[in-house]
PDB file of N, CA and C in Angstrom:
ATOM      1  N   LYS A   1      16.550  25.039   7.977  1.00  0.00           N
ATOM      2  CA  LYS A   1      15.992  24.085   8.933  1.00  0.00           C
ATOM      3  C   LYS A   1      16.988  22.951   9.108  1.00  0.00           C
ATOM      4  N   SER A   2      17.287  22.635  10.334  1.00  0.00           N
ATOM      5  CA  SER A   2      18.170  21.512  10.634  1.00  0.00           C
ATOM      6  C   SER A   2      17.330  20.242  10.707  1.00  0.00           C
ATOM      7  N   LEU A   3      17.716  19.234   9.944  1.00  0.00           N
ATOM      8  CA  LEU A   3      16.986  17.963   9.929  1.00  0.00           C
ATOM      9  C   LEU A   3      17.596  16.940  10.869  1.00  0.00           C
ATOM     10  N   GLY A   4      18.805  17.187  11.310  1.00  0.00           N
ATOM     11  CA  GLY A   4      19.484  16.260  12.199  1.00  0.00           C
ATOM     12  C   GLY A   4      20.919  16.068  11.770  1.00  0.00           C
ATOM     13  N   GLU A   5      21.534  15.060  12.308  1.00  0.00           N
ATOM     14  CA  GLU A   5      22.951  14.803  12.074  1.00  0.00           C
ATOM     15  C   GLU A   5      23.180  14.115  10.727  1.00  0.00           C
ATOM     16  N   ALA A   6      24.131  14.652   9.959  1.00  0.00           N
ATOM     17  CA  ALA A   6      24.494  14.045   8.676  1.00  0.00           C
ATOM     18  C   ALA A   6      24.987  12.626   8.907  1.00  0.00           C
ATOM     19  N   GLY A   7      24.626  11.736   7.985  1.00  0.00           N
ATOM     20  CA  GLY A   7      25.038  10.344   8.096  1.00  0.00           C
ATOM     21  C   GLY A   7      24.009   9.465   8.783  1.00  0.00           C
ATOM     22  N   GLN A   8      23.011  10.065   9.423  1.00  0.00           N
ATOM     23  CA  GLN A   8      21.931   9.304  10.054  1.00  0.00           C
ATOM     24  C   GLN A   8      20.818   9.112   9.030  1.00  0.00           C
ATOM     25  N   ILE A   9      20.252   7.928   8.974  1.00  0.00           N
ATOM     26  CA  ILE A   9      19.307   7.587   7.912  1.00  0.00           C
ATOM     27  C   ILE A   9      18.058   8.462   7.910  1.00  0.00           C
ATOM     28  N   GLU A  10      17.460   8.745   9.072  1.00  0.00           N
ATOM     29  CA  GLU A  10      16.218   9.514   9.102  1.00  0.00           C
ATOM     30  C   GLU A  10      16.403  10.931   8.566  1.00  0.00           C
ATOM     31  N   PRO A  11      17.376  11.713   9.072  1.00  0.00           N
ATOM     32  CA  PRO A  11      17.526  13.064   8.510  1.00  0.00           C
ATOM     33  C   PRO A  11      17.997  13.065   7.062  1.00  0.00           C
ATOM     34  N   GLU A  12      18.799  12.095   6.675  1.00  0.00           N
ATOM     35  CA  GLU A  12      19.244  12.013   5.272  1.00  0.00           C
ATOM     36  C   GLU A  12      18.038  11.745   4.368  1.00  0.00           C
ATOM     37  N   THR A  13      17.169  10.832   4.785  1.00  0.00           N
ATOM     38  CA  THR A  13      15.968  10.514   4.011  1.00  0.00           C
ATOM     39  C   THR A  13      15.044  11.719   3.942  1.00  0.00           C
ATOM     40  N   GLU A  14      14.815  12.372   5.084  1.00  0.00           N
ATOM     41  CA  GLU A  14      13.947  13.544   5.091  1.00  0.00           C
ATOM     42  C   GLU A  14      14.514  14.639   4.189  1.00  0.00           C
ATOM     43  N   GLY A  15      15.827  14.809   4.211  1.00  0.00           N
ATOM     44  CA  GLY A  15      16.464  15.799   3.351  1.00  0.00           C
ATOM     45  C   GLY A  15      16.201  15.524   1.878  1.00  0.00           C
ATOM     46  N   LEU A  16      16.298  14.268   1.470  1.00  0.00           N
ATOM     47  CA  LEU A  16      16.020  13.896   0.081  1.00  0.00           C
ATOM     48  C   LEU A  16      14.564  14.163  -0.284  1.00  0.00           C
ATOM     49  N   LEU A  17      13.669  13.837   0.644  1.00  0.00           N
ATOM     50  CA  LEU A  17      12.246  14.046   0.386  1.00  0.00           C
ATOM     51  C   LEU A  17      11.929  15.532   0.250  1.00  0.00           C
ATOM     52  N   VAL A  18      12.440  16.334   1.176  1.00  0.00           N
ATOM     53  CA  VAL A  18      12.208  17.777   1.131  1.00  0.00           C
ATOM     54  C   VAL A  18      12.817  18.375  -0.134  1.00  0.00           C
ATOM     55  N   GLU A  19      14.044  17.979  -0.432  1.00  0.00           N
ATOM     56  CA  GLU A  19      14.749  18.492  -1.605  1.00  0.00           C
ATOM     57  C   GLU A  19      14.000  18.206  -2.906  1.00  0.00           C
ATOM     58  N   ASN A  20      13.292  17.084  -2.945  1.00  0.00           N
ATOM     59  CA  ASN A  20      12.593  16.680  -4.162  1.00  0.00           C
ATOM     60  C   ASN A  20      11.087  16.940  -4.115  1.00  0.00           C
ATOM     61  N   GLY A  21      10.638  17.657  -3.105  1.00  0.00           N
ATOM     62  CA  GLY A  21       9.235  18.044  -3.027  1.00  0.00           C
ATOM     63  C   GLY A  21       8.265  16.908  -2.803  1.00  0.00           C
ATOM     64  N   VAL A  22       8.687  15.857  -2.110  1.00  0.00           N
ATOM     65  CA  VAL A  22       7.813  14.719  -1.837  1.00  0.00           C
ATOM     66  C   VAL A  22       7.041  14.974  -0.547  1.00  0.00           C
ATOM     67  N   ASP A  23       5.716  14.924  -0.634  1.00  0.00           N
ATOM     68  CA  ASP A  23       4.859  15.134   0.540  1.00  0.00           C
ATOM     69  C   ASP A  23       4.811  13.848   1.353  1.00  0.00           C
ATOM     70  N   PHE A  24       5.367  13.893   2.550  1.00  0.00           N
ATOM     71  CA  PHE A  24       5.356  12.720   3.424  1.00  0.00           C
ATOM     72  C   PHE A  24       4.656  13.035   4.746  1.00  0.00           C
ATOM     73  N   SER A  25       3.819  14.058   4.721  1.00  0.00           N
ATOM     74  CA  SER A  25       3.082  14.455   5.921  1.00  0.00           C
ATOM     75  C   SER A  25       1.990  13.436   6.233  1.00  0.00           C
ATOM     76  N   GLU A  26       1.464  13.522   7.449  1.00  0.00           N
ATOM     77  CA  GLU A  26       0.357  12.657   7.848  1.00  0.00           C
ATOM     78  C   GLU A  26      -0.882  13.055   7.048  1.00  0.00           C
ATOM     79  N   PHE A  27      -1.797  12.131   6.857  1.00  0.00           N
ATOM     80  CA  PHE A  27      -3.040  12.435   6.153  1.00  0.00           C
ATOM     81  C   PHE A  27      -3.958  13.249   7.064  1.00  0.00           C
ATOM     82  N   ASN A  28      -4.645  14.222   6.478  1.00  0.00           N
ATOM     83  CA  ASN A  28      -5.542  15.045   7.289  1.00  0.00           C
ATOM     84  C   ASN A  28      -6.858  14.311   7.548  1.00  0.00           C
ATOM     85  N   GLU A  29      -7.685  14.880   8.417  1.00  0.00           N
ATOM     86  CA  GLU A  29      -8.921  14.231   8.851  1.00  0.00           C
ATOM     87  C   GLU A  29      -9.909  14.037   7.694  1.00  0.00           C
ATOM     88  N   VAL A  30      -9.970  14.971   6.760  1.00  0.00           N
ATOM     89  CA  VAL A  30     -10.880  14.843   5.611  1.00  0.00           C
ATOM     90  C   VAL A  30     -10.516  13.610   4.789  1.00  0.00           C
ATOM     91  N   VAL A  31      -9.227  13.396   4.582  1.00  0.00           N
ATOM     92  CA  VAL A  31      -8.763  12.221   3.830  1.00  0.00           C
ATOM     93  C   VAL A  31      -9.061  10.947   4.619  1.00  0.00           C
ATOM     94  N   LEU A  32      -8.774  10.956   5.907  1.00  0.00           N
ATOM     95  CA  LEU A  32      -8.998   9.766   6.736  1.00  0.00           C
ATOM     96  C   LEU A  32     -10.475   9.380   6.805  1.00  0.00           C
ATOM     97  N   GLN A  33     -11.369  10.360   6.701  1.00  0.00           N
ATOM     98  CA  GLN A  33     -12.805  10.071   6.722  1.00  0.00           C
ATOM     99  C   GLN A  33     -13.265   9.328   5.468  1.00  0.00           C
ATOM    100  N   CYS A  34     -12.449   9.295   4.435  1.00  0.00           N
ATOM    101  CA  CYS A  34     -12.776   8.556   3.211  1.00  0.00           C
ATOM    102  C   CYS A  34     -12.547   7.051   3.385  1.00  0.00           C
ATOM    103  N   LEU A  35     -11.842   6.667   4.424  1.00  0.00           N
ATOM    104  CA  LEU A  35     -11.561   5.250   4.678  1.00  0.00           C
ATOM    105  C   LEU A  35     -12.761   4.600   5.354  1.00  0.00           C
ATOM    106  N   PRO A  36     -12.873   3.271   5.290  1.00  0.00           N
ATOM    107  CA  PRO A  36     -13.988   2.601   5.971  1.00  0.00           C
ATOM    108  C   PRO A  36     -14.010   2.958   7.453  1.00  0.00           C
ATOM    109  N   GLN A  37     -15.172   3.370   7.943  1.00  0.00           N
ATOM    110  CA  GLN A  37     -15.315   3.782   9.342  1.00  0.00           C
ATOM    111  C   GLN A  37     -15.894   2.675  10.206  1.00  0.00           C
ATOM    112  N   ASP A  38     -16.638   1.774   9.609  1.00  0.00           N
ATOM    113  CA  ASP A  38     -17.227   0.668  10.369  1.00  0.00           C
ATOM    114  C   ASP A  38     -16.208  -0.455  10.447  1.00  0.00           C
ATOM    115  N   LEU A  39     -15.679  -0.676  11.633  1.00  0.00           N
ATOM    116  CA  LEU A  39     -14.664  -1.709  11.827  1.00  0.00           C
ATOM    117  C   LEU A  39     -15.251  -2.881  12.593  1.00  0.00           C
ATOM    118  N   PRO A  40     -14.880  -4.088  12.303  1.00  0.00           N
ATOM    119  CA  PRO A  40     -13.985  -4.443  11.208  1.00  0.00           C
ATOM    120  C   PRO A  40     -14.732  -4.350   9.875  1.00  0.00           C
ATOM    121  N   TRP A  41     -14.047  -3.918   8.833  1.00  0.00           N
ATOM    122  CA  TRP A  41     -14.637  -3.811   7.516  1.00  0.00           C
ATOM    123  C   TRP A  41     -14.533  -5.159   6.808  1.00  0.00           C
ATOM    124  N   ALA A  42     -15.365  -5.330   5.822  1.00  0.00           N
ATOM    125  CA  ALA A  42     -15.340  -6.555   5.024  1.00  0.00           C
ATOM    126  C   ALA A  42     -15.671  -6.205   3.583  1.00  0.00           C
ATOM    127  N   ILE A  43     -15.038  -6.890   2.677  1.00  0.00           N
ATOM    128  CA  ILE A  43     -15.330  -6.708   1.261  1.00  0.00           C
ATOM    129  C   ILE A  43     -16.558  -7.558   0.927  1.00  0.00           C
ATOM    130  N   PRO A  44     -17.579  -6.978   0.303  1.00  0.00           N
ATOM    131  CA  PRO A  44     -18.792  -7.732  -0.017  1.00  0.00           C
ATOM    132  C   PRO A  44     -18.495  -8.925  -0.930  1.00  0.00           C
ATOM    133  N   ALA A  45     -19.243  -9.982  -0.742  1.00  0.00           N
ATOM    134  CA  ALA A  45     -19.042 -11.220  -1.511  1.00  0.00           C
ATOM    135  C   ALA A  45     -19.096 -10.978  -3.018  1.00  0.00           C
ATOM    136  N   GLU A  46     -19.978 -10.093  -3.471  1.00  0.00           N
ATOM    137  CA  GLU A  46     -20.096  -9.858  -4.913  1.00  0.00           C
ATOM    138  C   GLU A  46     -18.831  -9.229  -5.508  1.00  0.00           C
ATOM    139  N   GLU A  47     -18.020  -8.590  -4.683  1.00  0.00           N
ATOM    140  CA  GLU A  47     -16.772  -7.996  -5.181  1.00  0.00           C
ATOM    141  C   GLU A  47     -15.791  -9.085  -5.627  1.00  0.00           C
ATOM    142  N   PHE A  48     -15.882 -10.260  -5.040  1.00  0.00           N
ATOM    143  CA  PHE A  48     -14.982 -11.358  -5.411  1.00  0.00           C
ATOM    144  C   PHE A  48     -15.278 -11.903  -6.809  1.00  0.00           C
ATOM    145  N   GLU A  49     -16.441 -11.575  -7.352  1.00  0.00           N
ATOM    146  CA  GLU A  49     -16.750 -11.968  -8.728  1.00  0.00           C
ATOM    147  C   GLU A  49     -15.875 -11.209  -9.722  1.00  0.00           C
ATOM    148  N   ASN A  50     -15.331 -10.071  -9.299  1.00  0.00           N
ATOM    149  CA  ASN A  50     -14.506  -9.231 -10.167  1.00  0.00           C
ATOM    150  C   ASN A  50     -13.010  -9.401  -9.901  1.00  0.00           C
ATOM    151  N   ARG A  51     -12.657 -10.248  -8.962  1.00  0.00           N
ATOM    152  CA  ARG A  51     -11.263 -10.377  -8.551  1.00  0.00           C
ATOM    153  C   ARG A  51     -10.867 -11.838  -8.390  1.00  0.00           C
ATOM    154  N   ARG A  52      -9.585 -12.079  -8.461  1.00  0.00           N
ATOM    155  CA  ARG A  52      -9.045 -13.418  -8.199  1.00  0.00           C
ATOM    156  C   ARG A  52      -8.694 -13.484  -6.719  1.00  0.00           C
ATOM    157  N   ASP A  53      -9.268 -14.424  -6.003  1.00  0.00           N
ATOM    158  CA  ASP A  53      -9.079 -14.552  -4.562  1.00  0.00           C
ATOM    159  C   ASP A  53      -7.795 -15.343  -4.279  1.00  0.00           C
ATOM    160  N   LEU A  54      -6.801 -14.677  -3.725  1.00  0.00           N
ATOM    161  CA  LEU A  54      -5.512 -15.312  -3.436  1.00  0.00           C
ATOM    162  C   LEU A  54      -5.273 -15.471  -1.937  1.00  0.00           C
ATOM    163  N   ARG A  55      -6.300 -15.325  -1.137  1.00  0.00           N
ATOM    164  CA  ARG A  55      -6.104 -15.336   0.316  1.00  0.00           C
ATOM    165  C   ARG A  55      -5.581 -16.659   0.860  1.00  0.00           C
ATOM    166  N   LEU A  56      -5.797 -17.754   0.163  1.00  0.00           N
ATOM    167  CA  LEU A  56      -5.311 -19.044   0.655  1.00  0.00           C
ATOM    168  C   LEU A  56      -3.929 -19.394   0.109  1.00  0.00           C
ATOM    169  N   ASP A  57      -3.408 -18.577  -0.797  1.00  0.00           N
ATOM    170  CA  ASP A  57      -2.067 -18.805  -1.343  1.00  0.00           C
ATOM    171  C   ASP A  57      -1.006 -18.331  -0.355  1.00  0.00           C
ATOM    172  N   CYS A  58       0.184 -18.899  -0.469  1.00  0.00           N
ATOM    173  CA  CYS A  58       1.307 -18.494   0.378  1.00  0.00           C
ATOM    174  C   CYS A  58       1.989 -17.289  -0.289  1.00  0.00           C
ATOM    175  N   ILE A  59       1.616 -16.124   0.163  1.00  0.00           N
ATOM    176  CA  ILE A  59       2.138 -14.863  -0.365  1.00  0.00           C
ATOM    177  C   ILE A  59       2.700 -14.082   0.809  1.00  0.00           C
ATOM    178  N   PHE A  60       3.899 -13.527   0.625  1.00  0.00           N
ATOM    179  CA  PHE A  60       4.484 -12.807   1.759  1.00  0.00           C
ATOM    180  C   PHE A  60       5.021 -11.453   1.325  1.00  0.00           C
ATOM    181  N   THR A  61       4.932 -10.512   2.259  1.00  0.00           N
ATOM    182  CA  THR A  61       5.323  -9.145   1.968  1.00  0.00           C
ATOM    183  C   THR A  61       6.833  -9.011   1.792  1.00  0.00           C
ATOM    184  N   ILE A  62       7.219  -8.066   0.963  1.00  0.00           N
ATOM    185  CA  ILE A  62       8.624  -7.717   0.810  1.00  0.00           C
ATOM    186  C   ILE A  62       8.842  -6.282   1.286  1.00  0.00           C
ATOM    187  N   ASP A  63       7.816  -5.696   1.893  1.00  0.00           N
ATOM    188  CA  ASP A  63       7.942  -4.346   2.429  1.00  0.00           C
ATOM    189  C   ASP A  63       8.828  -4.376   3.670  1.00  0.00           C
ATOM    190  N   PRO A  64       9.590  -3.315   3.904  1.00  0.00           N
ATOM    191  CA  PRO A  64      10.475  -3.273   5.067  1.00  0.00           C
ATOM    192  C   PRO A  64       9.690  -3.133   6.376  1.00  0.00           C
ATOM    193  N   ALA A  65      10.350  -3.412   7.478  1.00  0.00           N
ATOM    194  CA  ALA A  65       9.717  -3.330   8.796  1.00  0.00           C
ATOM    195  C   ALA A  65       9.216  -1.921   9.092  1.00  0.00           C
ATOM    196  N   THR A  66       9.799  -0.921   8.459  1.00  0.00           N
ATOM    197  CA  THR A  66       9.401   0.461   8.692  1.00  0.00           C
ATOM    198  C   THR A  66       8.211   0.894   7.839  1.00  0.00           C
ATOM    199  N   ALA A  67       7.698   0.017   6.995  1.00  0.00           N
ATOM    200  CA  ALA A  67       6.605   0.376   6.094  1.00  0.00           C
ATOM    201  C   ALA A  67       5.338   0.708   6.868  1.00  0.00           C
ATOM    202  N   ARG A  68       4.606   1.684   6.360  1.00  0.00           N
ATOM    203  CA  ARG A  68       3.312   2.042   6.943  1.00  0.00           C
ATOM    204  C   ARG A  68       2.187   1.296   6.249  1.00  0.00           C
ATOM    205  N   ASP A  69       2.505   0.634   5.169  1.00  0.00           N
ATOM    206  CA  ASP A  69       1.533  -0.186   4.460  1.00  0.00           C
ATOM    207  C   ASP A  69       2.246  -1.431   3.939  1.00  0.00           C
ATOM    208  N   LEU A  70       1.549  -2.521   3.932  1.00  0.00           N
ATOM    209  CA  LEU A  70       2.107  -3.768   3.410  1.00  0.00           C
ATOM    210  C   LEU A  70       1.382  -4.054   2.101  1.00  0.00           C
ATOM    211  N   ASP A  71       1.968  -3.569   1.009  1.00  0.00           N
ATOM    212  CA  ASP A  71       1.263  -3.660  -0.263  1.00  0.00           C
ATOM    213  C   ASP A  71       2.071  -4.297  -1.378  1.00  0.00           C
ATOM    214  N   ASP A  72       3.301  -4.692  -1.104  1.00  0.00           N
ATOM    215  CA  ASP A  72       4.137  -5.356  -2.100  1.00  0.00           C
ATOM    216  C   ASP A  72       4.489  -6.743  -1.576  1.00  0.00           C
ATOM    217  N   ALA A  73       4.296  -7.750  -2.426  1.00  0.00           N
ATOM    218  CA  ALA A  73       4.513  -9.112  -1.956  1.00  0.00           C
ATOM    219  C   ALA A  73       4.955 -10.008  -3.105  1.00  0.00           C
ATOM    220  N   VAL A  74       5.453 -11.185  -2.748  1.00  0.00           N
ATOM    221  CA  VAL A  74       5.856 -12.183  -3.732  1.00  0.00           C
ATOM    222  C   VAL A  74       5.331 -13.547  -3.304  1.00  0.00           C
ATOM    223  N   SER A  75       5.291 -14.448  -4.276  1.00  0.00           N
ATOM    224  CA  SER A  75       4.939 -15.838  -3.997  1.00  0.00           C
ATOM    225  C   SER A  75       5.776 -16.719  -4.909  1.00  0.00           C
ATOM    226  N   CYS A  76       5.897 -17.988  -4.536  1.00  0.00           N
ATOM    227  CA  CYS A  76       6.655 -18.937  -5.348  1.00  0.00           C
ATOM    228  C   CYS A  76       5.978 -20.295  -5.223  1.00  0.00           C
ATOM    229  N   ASN A  77       5.640 -20.875  -6.366  1.00  0.00           N
ATOM    230  CA  ASN A  77       4.978 -22.178  -6.382  1.00  0.00           C
ATOM    231  C   ASN A  77       5.683 -23.110  -7.357  1.00  0.00           C
ATOM    232  N   LYS A  78       5.929 -24.339  -6.897  1.00  0.00           N
ATOM    233  CA  LYS A  78       6.510 -25.344  -7.784  1.00  0.00           C
ATOM    234  C   LYS A  78       5.391 -25.933  -8.637  1.00  0.00           C
ATOM    235  N   LEU A  79       5.595 -25.914  -9.939  1.00  0.00           N
ATOM    236  CA  LEU A  79       4.600 -26.425 -10.869  1.00  0.00           C
ATOM    237  C   LEU A  79       4.812 -27.910 -11.121  1.00  0.00           C
ATOM    238  N   ASP A  80       3.816 -28.561 -11.691  1.00  0.00           N
ATOM    239  CA  ASP A  80       3.867 -29.996 -11.932  1.00  0.00           C
ATOM    240  C   ASP A  80       5.046 -30.422 -12.804  1.00  0.00           C
ATOM    241  N   ASP A  81       5.490 -29.553 -13.715  1.00  0.00           N
ATOM    242  CA  ASP A  81       6.601 -29.907 -14.603  1.00  0.00           C
ATOM    243  C   ASP A  81       7.976 -29.633 -13.975  1.00  0.00           C
ATOM    244  N   GLY A  82       7.987 -29.253 -12.683  1.00  0.00           N
ATOM    245  CA  GLY A  82       9.244 -29.022 -11.981  1.00  0.00           C
ATOM    246  C   GLY A  82       9.759 -27.594 -12.043  1.00  0.00           C
ATOM    247  N   THR A  83       9.136 -26.761 -12.858  1.00  0.00           N
ATOM    248  CA  THR A  83       9.535 -25.356 -12.901  1.00  0.00           C
ATOM    249  C   THR A  83       8.812 -24.591 -11.790  1.00  0.00           C
ATOM    250  N   TYR A  84       9.200 -23.361 -11.612  1.00  0.00           N
ATOM    251  CA  TYR A  84       8.600 -22.538 -10.564  1.00  0.00           C
ATOM    252  C   TYR A  84       7.872 -21.345 -11.157  1.00  0.00           C
ATOM    253  N   GLU A  85       6.777 -21.020 -10.546  1.00  0.00           N
ATOM    254  CA  GLU A  85       6.033 -19.821 -10.880  1.00  0.00           C
ATOM    255  C   GLU A  85       6.305 -18.812  -9.770  1.00  0.00           C
ATOM    256  N   VAL A  86       6.836 -17.650 -10.156  1.00  0.00           N
ATOM    257  CA  VAL A  86       7.097 -16.590  -9.192  1.00  0.00           C
ATOM    258  C   VAL A  86       6.062 -15.502  -9.426  1.00  0.00           C
ATOM    259  N   GLY A  87       5.351 -15.149  -8.381  1.00  0.00           N
ATOM    260  CA  GLY A  87       4.332 -14.108  -8.489  1.00  0.00           C
ATOM    261  C   GLY A  87       4.792 -12.825  -7.833  1.00  0.00           C
ATOM    262  N   VAL A  88       4.532 -11.722  -8.477  1.00  0.00           N
ATOM    263  CA  VAL A  88       4.783 -10.401  -7.907  1.00  0.00           C
ATOM    264  C   VAL A  88       3.416  -9.777  -7.674  1.00  0.00           C
ATOM    265  N   HIS A  89       3.127  -9.405  -6.442  1.00  0.00           N
ATOM    266  CA  HIS A  89       1.794  -8.957  -6.055  1.00  0.00           C
ATOM    267  C   HIS A  89       1.848  -7.524  -5.537  1.00  0.00           C
ATOM    268  N   ILE A  90       1.037  -6.673  -6.132  1.00  0.00           N
ATOM    269  CA  ILE A  90       0.903  -5.286  -5.704  1.00  0.00           C
ATOM    270  C   ILE A  90      -0.540  -5.109  -5.267  1.00  0.00           C
ATOM    271  N   ALA A  91      -0.736  -4.591  -4.076  1.00  0.00           N
ATOM    272  CA  ALA A  91      -2.092  -4.448  -3.553  1.00  0.00           C
ATOM    273  C   ALA A  91      -2.951  -3.575  -4.458  1.00  0.00           C
ATOM    274  N   ASP A  92      -4.171  -4.009  -4.657  1.00  0.00           N
ATOM    275  CA  ASP A  92      -5.155  -3.243  -5.421  1.00  0.00           C
ATOM    276  C   ASP A  92      -6.127  -2.637  -4.411  1.00  0.00           C
ATOM    277  N   VAL A  93      -6.017  -1.356  -4.201  1.00  0.00           N
ATOM    278  CA  VAL A  93      -6.855  -0.689  -3.213  1.00  0.00           C
ATOM    279  C   VAL A  93      -8.029   0.054  -3.851  1.00  0.00           C
ATOM    280  N   SER A  94      -8.269  -0.210  -5.127  1.00  0.00           N
ATOM    281  CA  SER A  94      -9.290   0.538  -5.858  1.00  0.00           C
ATOM    282  C   SER A  94     -10.690   0.388  -5.256  1.00  0.00           C
ATOM    283  N   TYR A  95     -10.949  -0.710  -4.571  1.00  0.00           N
ATOM    284  CA  TYR A  95     -12.254  -0.889  -3.938  1.00  0.00           C
ATOM    285  C   TYR A  95     -12.525   0.209  -2.916  1.00  0.00           C
ATOM    286  N   PHE A  96     -11.466   0.677  -2.244  1.00  0.00           N
ATOM    287  CA  PHE A  96     -11.608   1.626  -1.149  1.00  0.00           C
ATOM    288  C   PHE A  96     -11.571   3.090  -1.585  1.00  0.00           C
ATOM    289  N   ILE A  97     -11.149   3.361  -2.794  1.00  0.00           N
ATOM    290  CA  ILE A  97     -10.966   4.746  -3.215  1.00  0.00           C
ATOM    291  C   ILE A  97     -12.067   5.139  -4.189  1.00  0.00           C
ATOM    292  N   GLN A  98     -12.935   5.998  -3.725  1.00  0.00           N
ATOM    293  CA  GLN A  98     -14.001   6.515  -4.574  1.00  0.00           C
ATOM    294  C   GLN A  98     -13.439   7.685  -5.383  1.00  0.00           C
ATOM    295  N   GLU A  99     -13.806   7.744  -6.645  1.00  0.00           N
ATOM    296  CA  GLU A  99     -13.291   8.768  -7.544  1.00  0.00           C
ATOM    297  C   GLU A  99     -13.655  10.176  -7.076  1.00  0.00           C
ATOM    298  N   ASN A 100     -12.691  11.085  -7.216  1.00  0.00           N
ATOM    299  CA  ASN A 100     -12.841  12.510  -6.919  1.00  0.00           C
ATOM    300  C   ASN A 100     -13.071  12.837  -5.444  1.00  0.00           C
ATOM    301  N   THR A 101     -12.722  11.918  -4.545  1.00  0.00           N
ATOM    302  CA  THR A 101     -12.790  12.217  -3.110  1.00  0.00           C
ATOM    303  C   THR A 101     -11.459  12.817  -2.670  1.00  0.00           C
ATOM    304  N   ALA A 102     -11.418  13.295  -1.432  1.00  0.00           N
ATOM    305  CA  ALA A 102     -10.169  13.845  -0.887  1.00  0.00           C
ATOM    306  C   ALA A 102      -9.071  12.790  -0.907  1.00  0.00           C
ATOM    307  N   LEU A 103      -9.428  11.533  -0.640  1.00  0.00           N
ATOM    308  CA  LEU A 103      -8.441  10.449  -0.665  1.00  0.00           C
ATOM    309  C   LEU A 103      -7.900  10.243  -2.075  1.00  0.00           C
ATOM    310  N   ASP A 104      -8.772  10.242  -3.059  1.00  0.00           N
ATOM    311  CA  ASP A 104      -8.373  10.081  -4.457  1.00  0.00           C
ATOM    312  C   ASP A 104      -7.447  11.214  -4.882  1.00  0.00           C
ATOM    313  N   MET A 105      -7.811  12.437  -4.561  1.00  0.00           N
ATOM    314  CA  MET A 105      -6.998  13.607  -4.950  1.00  0.00           C
ATOM    315  C   MET A 105      -5.630  13.581  -4.271  1.00  0.00           C
ATOM    316  N   THR A 106      -5.613  13.227  -2.992  1.00  0.00           N
ATOM    317  CA  THR A 106      -4.348  13.177  -2.252  1.00  0.00           C
ATOM    318  C   THR A 106      -3.454  12.067  -2.798  1.00  0.00           C
ATOM    319  N   ALA A 107      -4.045  10.909  -3.066  1.00  0.00           N
ATOM    320  CA  ALA A 107      -3.262   9.800  -3.622  1.00  0.00           C
ATOM    321  C   ALA A 107      -2.678  10.166  -4.978  1.00  0.00           C
ATOM    322  N   ALA A 108      -3.454  10.847  -5.798  1.00  0.00           N
ATOM    323  CA  ALA A 108      -2.970  11.238  -7.115  1.00  0.00           C
ATOM    324  C   ALA A 108      -1.799  12.218  -7.009  1.00  0.00           C
ATOM    325  N   CYS A 109      -1.861  13.103  -6.032  1.00  0.00           N
ATOM    326  CA  CYS A 109      -0.762  14.074  -5.841  1.00  0.00           C
ATOM    327  C   CYS A 109       0.494  13.396  -5.306  1.00  0.00           C
ATOM    328  N   ARG A 110       0.327  12.474  -4.389  1.00  0.00           N
ATOM    329  CA  ARG A 110       1.476  11.829  -3.760  1.00  0.00           C
ATOM    330  C   ARG A 110       2.052  10.739  -4.669  1.00  0.00           C
ATOM    331  N   ALA A 111       1.187   9.825  -5.077  1.00  0.00           N
ATOM    332  CA  ALA A 111       1.546   8.762  -6.014  1.00  0.00           C
ATOM    333  C   ALA A 111       2.836   8.025  -5.659  1.00  0.00           C
ATOM    334  N   THR A 112       3.133   7.908  -4.372  1.00  0.00           N
ATOM    335  CA  THR A 112       4.339   7.191  -3.959  1.00  0.00           C
ATOM    336  C   THR A 112       4.207   6.772  -2.505  1.00  0.00           C
ATOM    337  N   SER A 113       4.994   5.795  -2.115  1.00  0.00           N
ATOM    338  CA  SER A 113       5.128   5.413  -0.709  1.00  0.00           C
ATOM    339  C   SER A 113       6.509   5.836  -0.246  1.00  0.00           C
ATOM    340  N   VAL A 114       6.596   6.221   0.999  1.00  0.00           N
ATOM    341  CA  VAL A 114       7.882   6.657   1.558  1.00  0.00           C
ATOM    342  C   VAL A 114       8.186   5.801   2.775  1.00  0.00           C
ATOM    343  N   TYR A 115       9.395   5.214   2.797  1.00  0.00           N
ATOM    344  CA  TYR A 115       9.807   4.380   3.935  1.00  0.00           C
ATOM    345  C   TYR A 115      10.983   5.015   4.638  1.00  0.00           C
TER     346      TYR A 115
END
């Protein structure tokens, strides 16, 4: 199978993915049906009792422009003593993934993001 011209980023990336058995296909309809269907969705207020709410903090993504998900981020805050606190933030999507669903099984098999 020809993936494209050597030296071009897209075919080179696809070649690496294929060579290493990484599934980068689109999600099928069964998996997509596991996602919230009522839009816009909202996280129930009681869920915030189990989580630290950082929505008002200045946090920004470090994912590339080509990312299909924005789930990696950093923050930086100057503390009272003049030092800085650097935060590394990874999205927690566990609220949306019910155990043993098609989405859970697919995520476990893939276990990676591809850009």
